[in-house]
Amino acid sequence: MEKKQLQLQPRLQMLADLVPEGAQLADVGTDHGYLPVWLLQRGRIRTAIASDIGEEPLHHARRTAQEQGIDGIDFRLCDGLQGIEAQEADTVVIAGMGGETIAHILQATPWTADGAHTLLLQPMTKAEQLRLWLSQNGYHFIKERLVWDKDFLYPIMLVTGGAQEVLADAEQYSGVLLEDDPLYSQYLQHQIDRLRRAIDGRSRANHETDREEACRLRAICHTLEEKKGRLFHGNST
């Protein structure tokens, strides 16, 4: 009986769809190894390195590959990209981590900004901090996409090394090149709700710096509300 191929959850499926055909993949923080296994099953990539900082996730990834009958994945125990050389991959996926952790991984491996590598980044939190860091450190946004998975709306950033204007405050929250995404209005509302909660918390504080930050966040929130309003009116015409 033919083995049933692995199926992915929406977040990983969108990442898989964005991986270039014939890529040499490095999947950082591979966890169960679902992404490289799925891509190799379908002949979408040439090679795959699956790395993780923990022995247990790598054990799970090896078991996934074994159960699915996939050979040839290079499993590596390392912190971020520290155990991977630039020439070993042309496409790097870093997904399922906080935005600050993704920035730390990239900062430790400057070759990721050489313009020869495609980076697919999926932050679970602090996407605005990651966007700002990328724009300040030599990375160029090619596109962003949005995906619902388990009641959460996630952004996925496709970037490479290159010139990029440093993002304004509102752009850090609203995303880059997302205007045509069908989920964009929902994402803006999600960010507006986050900002309102943060504004409320800062406004209750007694420190001047908190009140100043509340003013800054209020201006960002207003910009996002205006952007969402323009989207609504544009879609209703």
CSV table of C-alpha atoms in Angstrom, one decimal:
chain,number,residue,atom,x,y,z
A,1,MET,CA,0.0,0.0,0.0
A,2,GLU,CA,1.3,3.5,-0.9
A,3,LYS,CA,2.2,5.6,2.1
A,4,LYS,CA,-0.1,8.6,2.6
A,5,GLN,CA,1.9,11.8,2.1
A,6,LEU,CA,2.3,14.2,4.9
A,7,GLN,CA,-0.3,17.1,5.1
A,8,LEU,CA,0.6,20.5,6.6
A,9,GLN,CA,-1.3,22.9,8.8
A,10,PRO,CA,-2.1,26.3,7.1
A,11,ARG,CA,0.9,28.2,8.5
A,12,LEU,CA,3.4,25.6,7.4
A,13,GLN,CA,1.5,25.1,4.1
A,14,MET,CA,1.9,28.8,3.2
A,15,LEU,CA,5.6,28.7,4.0
A,16,ALA,CA,5.9,25.6,1.8
A,17,ASP,CA,4.1,27.3,-1.0
A,18,LEU,CA,6.6,30.3,-0.8
A,19,VAL,CA,9.7,28.1,-0.9
A,20,PRO,CA,11.2,28.5,-4.4
A,21,GLU,CA,11.2,25.5,-6.7
A,22,GLY,CA,14.5,23.6,-6.6
A,23,ALA,CA,15.7,25.4,-3.5
A,24,GLN,CA,18.5,24.3,-1.2
A,25,LEU,CA,16.6,24.7,2.1
A,26,ALA,CA,17.7,25.3,5.6
A,27,ASP,CA,14.8,25.0,8.0
A,28,VAL,CA,15.9,26.6,11.3
A,29,GLY,CA,14.0,25.5,14.4
A,30,THR,CA,12.6,22.6,12.4
A,31,ASP,CA,10.8,21.0,15.3
A,32,HIS,CA,9.1,17.9,13.9
A,33,GLY,CA,10.6,18.4,10.4
A,34,TYR,CA,7.3,18.6,8.7
A,35,LEU,CA,8.3,21.3,6.2
A,36,PRO,CA,11.4,19.7,4.7
A,37,VAL,CA,9.8,16.3,4.6
A,38,TRP,CA,6.7,17.7,2.8
A,39,LEU,CA,8.9,19.5,0.3
A,40,LEU,CA,11.1,16.5,-0.4
A,41,GLN,CA,8.1,14.2,-0.8
A,42,ARG,CA,6.9,16.3,-3.7
A,43,GLY,CA,10.3,16.9,-5.2
A,44,ARG,CA,10.0,20.7,-4.6
A,45,ILE,CA,13.5,21.2,-3.3
A,46,ARG,CA,17.0,19.8,-4.1
A,47,THR,CA,18.4,19.5,-0.6
A,48,ALA,CA,17.3,20.1,3.0
A,49,ILE,CA,19.1,21.0,6.3
A,50,ALA,CA,16.9,20.7,9.3
A,51,SER,CA,18.4,22.4,12.4
A,52,ASP,CA,17.3,22.8,15.9
A,53,ILE,CA,18.8,23.9,19.2
A,54,GLY,CA,17.3,20.9,21.0
A,55,GLU,CA,18.0,17.2,20.7
A,56,GLU,CA,14.4,16.2,21.3
A,57,PRO,CA,13.0,18.3,18.4
A,58,LEU,CA,15.6,16.8,16.1
A,59,HIS,CA,14.7,13.3,17.3
A,60,HIS,CA,11.1,14.1,16.4
A,61,ALA,CA,12.2,15.4,13.0
A,62,ARG,CA,14.2,12.2,12.3
A,63,ARG,CA,11.2,10.1,13.2
A,64,THR,CA,8.9,12.1,10.9
A,65,ALA,CA,11.4,11.6,8.0
A,66,GLN,CA,11.7,7.9,8.8
A,67,GLU,CA,7.9,7.4,9.0
A,68,GLN,CA,7.4,9.1,5.7
A,69,GLY,CA,10.2,7.3,4.0
A,70,ILE,CA,12.3,10.4,3.3
A,71,ASP,CA,16.1,10.1,3.2
A,72,GLY,CA,18.7,12.7,2.7
A,73,ILE,CA,17.8,15.4,5.2
A,74,ASP,CA,20.8,16.7,7.0
A,75,PHE,CA,19.9,17.1,10.7
A,76,ARG,CA,22.0,19.5,12.7
A,77,LEU,CA,22.0,20.4,16.3
A,78,CYS,CA,22.9,24.1,16.4
A,79,ASP,CA,21.8,27.5,17.7
A,80,GLY,CA,20.1,29.2,14.8
A,81,LEU,CA,22.3,29.2,11.7
A,82,GLN,CA,25.5,28.8,13.6
A,83,GLY,CA,26.2,25.4,12.3
A,84,ILE,CA,25.3,26.2,8.7
A,85,GLU,CA,27.5,27.7,6.0
A,86,ALA,CA,26.3,30.3,3.5
A,87,GLN,CA,27.0,28.0,0.5
A,88,GLU,CA,24.9,25.1,1.9
A,89,ALA,CA,21.6,26.8,1.4
A,90,ASP,CA,20.0,29.4,-0.8
A,91,THR,CA,16.6,29.5,1.0
A,92,VAL,CA,16.3,29.9,4.8
A,93,VAL,CA,13.1,29.4,6.7
A,94,ILE,CA,12.9,30.7,10.3
A,95,ALA,CA,9.4,30.1,11.7
A,96,GLY,CA,7.5,29.7,14.9
A,97,MET,CA,9.7,32.0,17.1
A,98,GLY,CA,9.4,35.5,18.5
A,99,GLY,CA,10.4,38.3,16.2
A,100,GLU,CA,13.3,39.3,18.5
A,101,THR,CA,14.7,35.7,18.4
A,102,ILE,CA,14.6,35.7,14.6
A,103,ALA,CA,16.4,39.0,14.5
A,104,HIS,CA,19.1,37.6,16.9
A,105,ILE,CA,19.6,34.6,14.6
A,106,LEU,CA,20.1,36.8,11.6
A,107,GLN,CA,22.3,39.2,13.4
A,108,ALA,CA,24.6,36.4,14.3
A,109,THR,CA,24.9,35.3,10.6
A,110,PRO,CA,25.6,38.3,8.4
A,111,TRP,CA,25.7,36.2,5.3
A,112,THR,CA,21.9,36.1,5.3
A,113,ALA,CA,22.0,39.7,4.1
A,114,ASP,CA,24.3,39.1,1.1
A,115,GLY,CA,21.4,39.2,-1.4
A,116,ALA,CA,22.0,35.6,-2.5
A,117,HIS,CA,19.7,34.1,0.0
A,118,THR,CA,15.9,34.0,0.2
A,119,LEU,CA,14.6,34.3,3.7
A,120,LEU,CA,11.1,33.2,4.8
A,121,LEU,CA,10.4,34.6,8.3
A,122,GLN,CA,7.3,33.8,10.4
A,123,PRO,CA,7.3,35.5,13.8
A,124,MET,CA,4.8,34.4,16.4
A,125,THR,CA,5.1,37.6,18.3
A,126,LYS,CA,6.7,41.1,17.9
A,127,ALA,CA,6.4,41.2,14.1
A,128,GLU,CA,6.7,45.0,14.3
A,129,GLN,CA,10.1,44.8,16.0
A,130,LEU,CA,11.3,42.3,13.4
A,131,ARG,CA,10.2,44.5,10.5
A,132,LEU,CA,12.0,47.5,11.9
A,133,TRP,CA,15.2,45.5,12.6
A,134,LEU,CA,15.2,44.1,9.0
A,135,SER,CA,14.7,47.5,7.5
A,136,GLN,CA,17.6,48.9,9.6
A,137,ASN,CA,20.0,46.1,8.9
A,138,GLY,CA,20.3,45.6,5.2
A,139,TYR,CA,17.3,43.4,4.3
A,140,HIS,CA,14.8,44.1,1.6
A,141,PHE,CA,11.1,43.1,1.7
A,142,ILE,CA,10.0,41.2,-1.4
A,143,LYS,CA,6.5,40.4,-0.1
A,144,GLU,CA,4.4,39.6,3.0
A,145,ARG,CA,1.5,37.1,3.3
A,146,LEU,CA,-1.0,36.4,6.0
A,147,VAL,CA,-2.5,33.1,7.1
A,148,TRP,CA,-5.0,32.0,9.7
A,149,ASP,CA,-4.0,28.9,11.8
A,150,LYS,CA,-5.6,27.7,15.0
A,151,ASP,CA,-7.4,31.0,15.6
A,152,PHE,CA,-4.3,33.1,15.1
A,153,LEU,CA,-3.4,35.4,12.2
A,154,TYR,CA,0.2,35.2,11.3
A,155,PRO,CA,2.4,37.3,9.0
A,156,ILE,CA,5.0,35.6,6.8
A,157,MET,CA,7.8,37.8,5.5
A,158,LEU,CA,9.8,37.1,2.3
A,159,VAL,CA,13.0,39.1,2.4
A,160,THR,CA,16.5,39.1,1.0
A,161,GLY,CA,19.6,41.3,1.4
A,162,GLY,CA,19.3,44.7,-0.2
A,163,ALA,CA,18.4,48.4,0.2
A,164,GLN,CA,15.3,49.2,2.2
A,165,GLU,CA,14.1,52.4,3.6
A,166,VAL,CA,13.8,52.3,7.4
A,167,LEU,CA,10.1,51.6,8.1
A,168,ALA,CA,8.1,54.4,9.7
A,169,ASP,CA,6.3,53.6,13.0
A,170,ALA,CA,3.0,52.8,11.4
A,171,GLU,CA,4.6,50.5,8.7
A,172,GLN,CA,6.1,48.4,11.4
A,173,TYR,CA,2.6,47.5,12.6
A,174,SER,CA,0.7,47.6,9.3
A,175,GLY,CA,3.1,45.4,7.4
A,176,VAL,CA,4.9,45.7,4.1
A,177,LEU,CA,3.3,45.0,0.7
A,178,LEU,CA,0.2,43.5,2.3
A,179,GLU,CA,-2.4,45.7,0.7
A,180,ASP,CA,-3.5,43.0,-1.8
A,181,ASP,CA,-3.7,40.3,0.8
A,182,PRO,CA,-7.4,39.2,1.4
A,183,LEU,CA,-6.8,39.1,5.1
A,184,TYR,CA,-5.3,42.5,5.4
A,185,SER,CA,-8.3,44.3,6.8
A,186,GLN,CA,-8.5,41.6,9.5
A,187,TYR,CA,-4.8,42.0,10.3
A,188,LEU,CA,-5.1,45.8,10.6
A,189,GLN,CA,-8.0,45.4,13.0
A,190,HIS,CA,-5.9,42.9,15.0
A,191,GLN,CA,-3.1,45.4,15.2
A,192,ILE,CA,-5.5,48.2,16.1
A,193,ASP,CA,-6.9,46.2,19.0
A,194,ARG,CA,-3.3,45.4,20.2
A,195,LEU,CA,-2.4,49.1,20.1
A,196,ARG,CA,-5.5,50.1,21.9
A,197,ARG,CA,-4.7,47.7,24.8
A,198,ALA,CA,-1.2,49.0,24.9
A,199,ILE,CA,-2.4,52.6,24.9
A,200,ASP,CA,-4.8,51.9,27.7
A,201,GLY,CA,-2.1,50.3,29.8
A,202,ARG,CA,0.4,53.1,29.2
A,203,SER,CA,-2.1,55.9,29.8
A,204,ARG,CA,-2.8,54.5,33.3
A,205,ALA,CA,0.9,54.7,34.3
A,206,ASN,CA,2.3,57.6,36.2
A,207,HIS,CA,5.7,57.9,34.4
A,208,GLU,CA,6.2,60.6,31.8
A,209,THR,CA,7.9,58.1,29.4
A,210,ASP,CA,4.8,55.9,29.5
A,211,ARG,CA,2.5,58.8,28.6
A,212,GLU,CA,4.8,59.8,25.8
A,213,GLU,CA,4.8,56.2,24.5
A,214,ALA,CA,1.0,56.2,24.7
A,215,CYS,CA,0.9,59.3,22.5
A,216,ARG,CA,3.2,57.6,20.0
A,217,LEU,CA,1.1,54.5,19.9
A,218,ARG,CA,-2.1,56.6,19.6
A,219,ALA,CA,-0.7,58.2,16.5
A,220,ILE,CA,0.2,54.8,15.0
A,221,CYS,CA,-3.3,53.5,15.8
A,222,HIS,CA,-4.9,56.5,14.1
A,223,THR,CA,-2.9,55.8,11.0
A,224,LEU,CA,-3.9,52.2,10.9
A,225,GLU,CA,-7.6,53.1,11.4
A,226,GLU,CA,-7.4,55.5,8.5
A,227,LYS,CA,-5.7,52.8,6.3
A,228,LYS,CA,-8.4,50.3,7.3
A,229,GLY,CA,-11.1,52.9,6.5
A,230,ARG,CA,-9.7,53.4,3.0
A,231,LEU,CA,-9.6,49.7,2.4
A,232,PHE,CA,-13.3,49.4,3.4
A,233,HIS,CA,-14.4,52.2,1.1
A,234,GLY,CA,-12.2,50.9,-1.7
A,235,ASN,CA,-13.8,47.5,-1.5
A,236,SER,CA,-17.3,48.8,-1.3
A,237,THR,CA,-17.1,50.8,-4.6
